[in-house]
Amino acid sequence: MTKTNQANAVIITASLGFLSALLYLLLYVFKDIIWSISGQGGWYFIVPISIAFIMSYIHGAFVNHFWDVLDIKPNPMRS
Amino acid sequence: MELFFDLQLTSVLFLLFVGFVGGLVSGFIGAGGAFLFTPAMMSLGIPAIVAVASNLCYMFPKALQGGLKRIKYGQVDVKLGAIMGLSAVVGVISGAIIQMEIKHALGNAGSNVYVSSVFVVILAILGAYALKSAWKLYKLPGRQDDKEHPINKLSLWVQSIHIPGTMVYFRSIDTKISILFVLPLGFAVGLLAGTIALSGFVGVTVTMYLLGVPGLMASATELMIAFAMGIGGTIIYALNGFVDISLAMIILAGSLFGVQLGVVSTTYAKDYMVKIVMGVLMILITLSLCFKLPVYISDMGYTLSESTVTILNYTSFTILLVALVTGTIIILYTFFQGRRQSAKALALAKDEQAIAPISEPEYFPTSAKQLSPTGRFEKIMLVTDNSGFSAAATREGIRLAQRTEGYLSVMSVVVTNSEHESLARELIEKENHEAIFDLETVKNLANEAGVDCNVHLRRGIEIYQEIVDEAEVNRVDLIVMGRRDYTGFMRVIMRSSTAKVIGYAHCSVLVVPKTAKIEGKKILLAVDGTRYSDTAASTVMSLAKHIHSSVLVISITAIAHEEKRHQDSLKEVKRIESFLSQEGIDVEGKVLSGNPADTILEFAKAKNVDLIVMGSHGHTGLNKMLLGSVSDRVIASSECATLVVKAA
């Protein structure tokens, strides 16, 4: 990876990591509110589902880039 | 209503660890991690029903991401997925209703006993089966897993039963099967998911062995079914307030880190080792639950002495920890050991290359080879993706290497898609094998044409990134690649890897659309008075000699431009014309008016040009997005090949 690409990858990873950490912080701070809203029944089931989608997407993207930046890659000799 | 799980630091750390190990194991063995998550959550005192509900909630976004990708690749039997998915949703809802009825009638204790009992039976069977497979693989290394295409007696029998009015054609098996078999199977898989959140492993096995669906399509279709079950189960449990989103997200945080490491580690492991890890862990978890089961039963009112309960709890938790730690150690050891050996093997291969005798340089009829690095075509890298879109690029890459007596390297990229691939490990293997087969085919073609060639397979998240990195590592002079023909909105959202490679690569890029052919008729050089055009002109000079082609030089001015601009363009064209003619190349220059990209395309078509050459201004990132580029538009719409030359 060239220096420029490496720097870009680190910036993207750090941004996604920050976003992911922020979402987890928000989840922790508002856990009681989220819990009470989710438990109301009816269409409020959308709340946990939406949270699962968003966090899975953001955190998943962060982790992908995280391992990539650390050069954790599949076996190049495997055929 | 109270939270099911109190966020104490130690419990959160334990769950993060469980998530990480569960992810690690699921990535390594290619199955979901619910068989670890649910018992581990229960060991923290979380009611079984909440553990199952939270696991389903954590599972479905991954399945959706993986499933969408597989649909794009045509690996999903959408009809089968839809029918089984619908019946699985009914199954998962039924499983959830049974769970909730048991919880209502017998409380959390009853629910824990029910879930643990089902787990013990299922995990004992699956664990024994995995160890048996491991033994077979160990005894017969290299043997193809018989799951690859299990046309066995049972699936043949299912396919032979004809019940009028119920037969449905499925493309994955290329035959009709009675829906009366498909619906109950989907229901059973869903019922199991609703009961213990275990779905992927069972679903894939059922569709392969009972319906005869090939392994690749079975695991891809299972992602669609897993999504349907996951979202159906989450909705029914969430409606009744059993989904603890904090719990699910803590598991998610750890598991996503683990999954990718597990997927990577598995590429360093022997096949039987994967099965051993799977079997040993399942048996250990079964054992742990066997010790815990009497405690859950005692919670229902059957007396057990306090000391007995303590001993059982302690033993159960210790076995669980042993399972988690053992799994982690084996997988991480496999990864680090494999990586070390792989690095050694790679270093050895490079040393061999370094001491190989250097051949005498061939005579080249110009001094430009030494003077212009951009005019060099000594190292050509061909990118192939095993599709019709790269066929023309393959042909032209080999021909160019033949004409320039250059060295050809052929590369392909397999996209590793981390966590969702963990649900279908054999997909990665299948893609790898296909890519290697394709690379070897191209290598044979090149060798037959007398071109020396080597092949590289890379895996990564971003195709363009891997291509650019490979070009950098091998210091290639030119990348040759095809172009996917997206139109309209798809072109906007699916900005091609080709465009990104051009944006980020430091060397020149030759883009060959699938109908293009470089016959050496005419090269069109588009210039704009910048130093990038001079670089492009140097390259054209070298290229025209190689392929014995005449050159058309054009500069384009907007209709609104002043006369002075027109004169400047004329001077520029004349300068380059003179430069090329001094090198003995047949050249003709013109200044045209109009929109640059459209004019280049129209002129190229009218003059029957077979190669357009342009200099690149090298905009990347935001600049490229905001400013766009003429070369981008020409590449996207040109019928002939386009060479984008990077400034030295």
PDB file of C-alpha atoms in Angstrom, chain B residues 381-383 389-390 393 463 467 479-483 497-499 501-502 509-513:
ATOM      1  CA  MET B 381      -0.304  -6.101 -15.413  1.00  0.00           C
ATOM      2  CA  LEU B 382      -3.518  -7.617 -16.697  1.00  0.00           C
ATOM      3  CA  VAL B 383      -6.552  -7.606 -14.400  1.00  0.00           C
ATOM      4  CA  PHE B 389     -16.132  -7.886 -19.343  1.00  0.00           C
ATOM      5  CA  SER B 390     -12.443  -8.746 -19.023  1.00  0.00           C
ATOM      6  CA  ALA B 393      -8.735  -6.887 -21.945  1.00  0.00           C
ATOM      7  CA  ILE B 463     -11.060  -4.264  -5.640  1.00  0.00           C
ATOM      8  CA  ILE B 467      -5.193  -3.637  -7.994  1.00  0.00           C
ATOM      9  CA  ILE B 479      -2.412  -1.855 -15.999  1.00  0.00           C
ATOM     10  CA  VAL B 480      -4.743  -3.443 -18.558  1.00  0.00           C
ATOM     11  CA  MET B 481      -8.334  -4.014 -17.476  1.00  0.00           C
ATOM     12  CA  GLY B 482     -11.882  -4.351 -18.766  1.00  0.00           C
ATOM     13  CA  ARG B 483     -14.888  -2.160 -18.097  1.00  0.00           C
ATOM     14  CA  SER B 497     -13.359  -0.181  -9.996  1.00  0.00           C
ATOM     15  CA  THR B 498     -11.833   0.841 -13.330  1.00  0.00           C
ATOM     16  CA  ALA B 499     -12.474   4.538 -12.677  1.00  0.00           C
ATOM     17  CA  VAL B 501      -7.958   2.428 -10.378  1.00  0.00           C
ATOM     18  CA  ILE B 502      -7.346   5.256 -12.838  1.00  0.00           C
ATOM     19  CA  VAL B 509      -4.112   2.312 -17.336  1.00  0.00           C
ATOM     20  CA  LEU B 510      -5.430   0.744 -20.530  1.00  0.00           C
ATOM     21  CA  VAL B 511      -9.192   0.162 -20.442  1.00  0.00           C
ATOM     22  CA  VAL B 512     -10.540  -2.292 -22.991  1.00  0.00           C
ATOM     23  CA  PRO B 513     -14.343  -2.531 -23.405  1.00  0.00           C
TER      24      PRO B 513
END
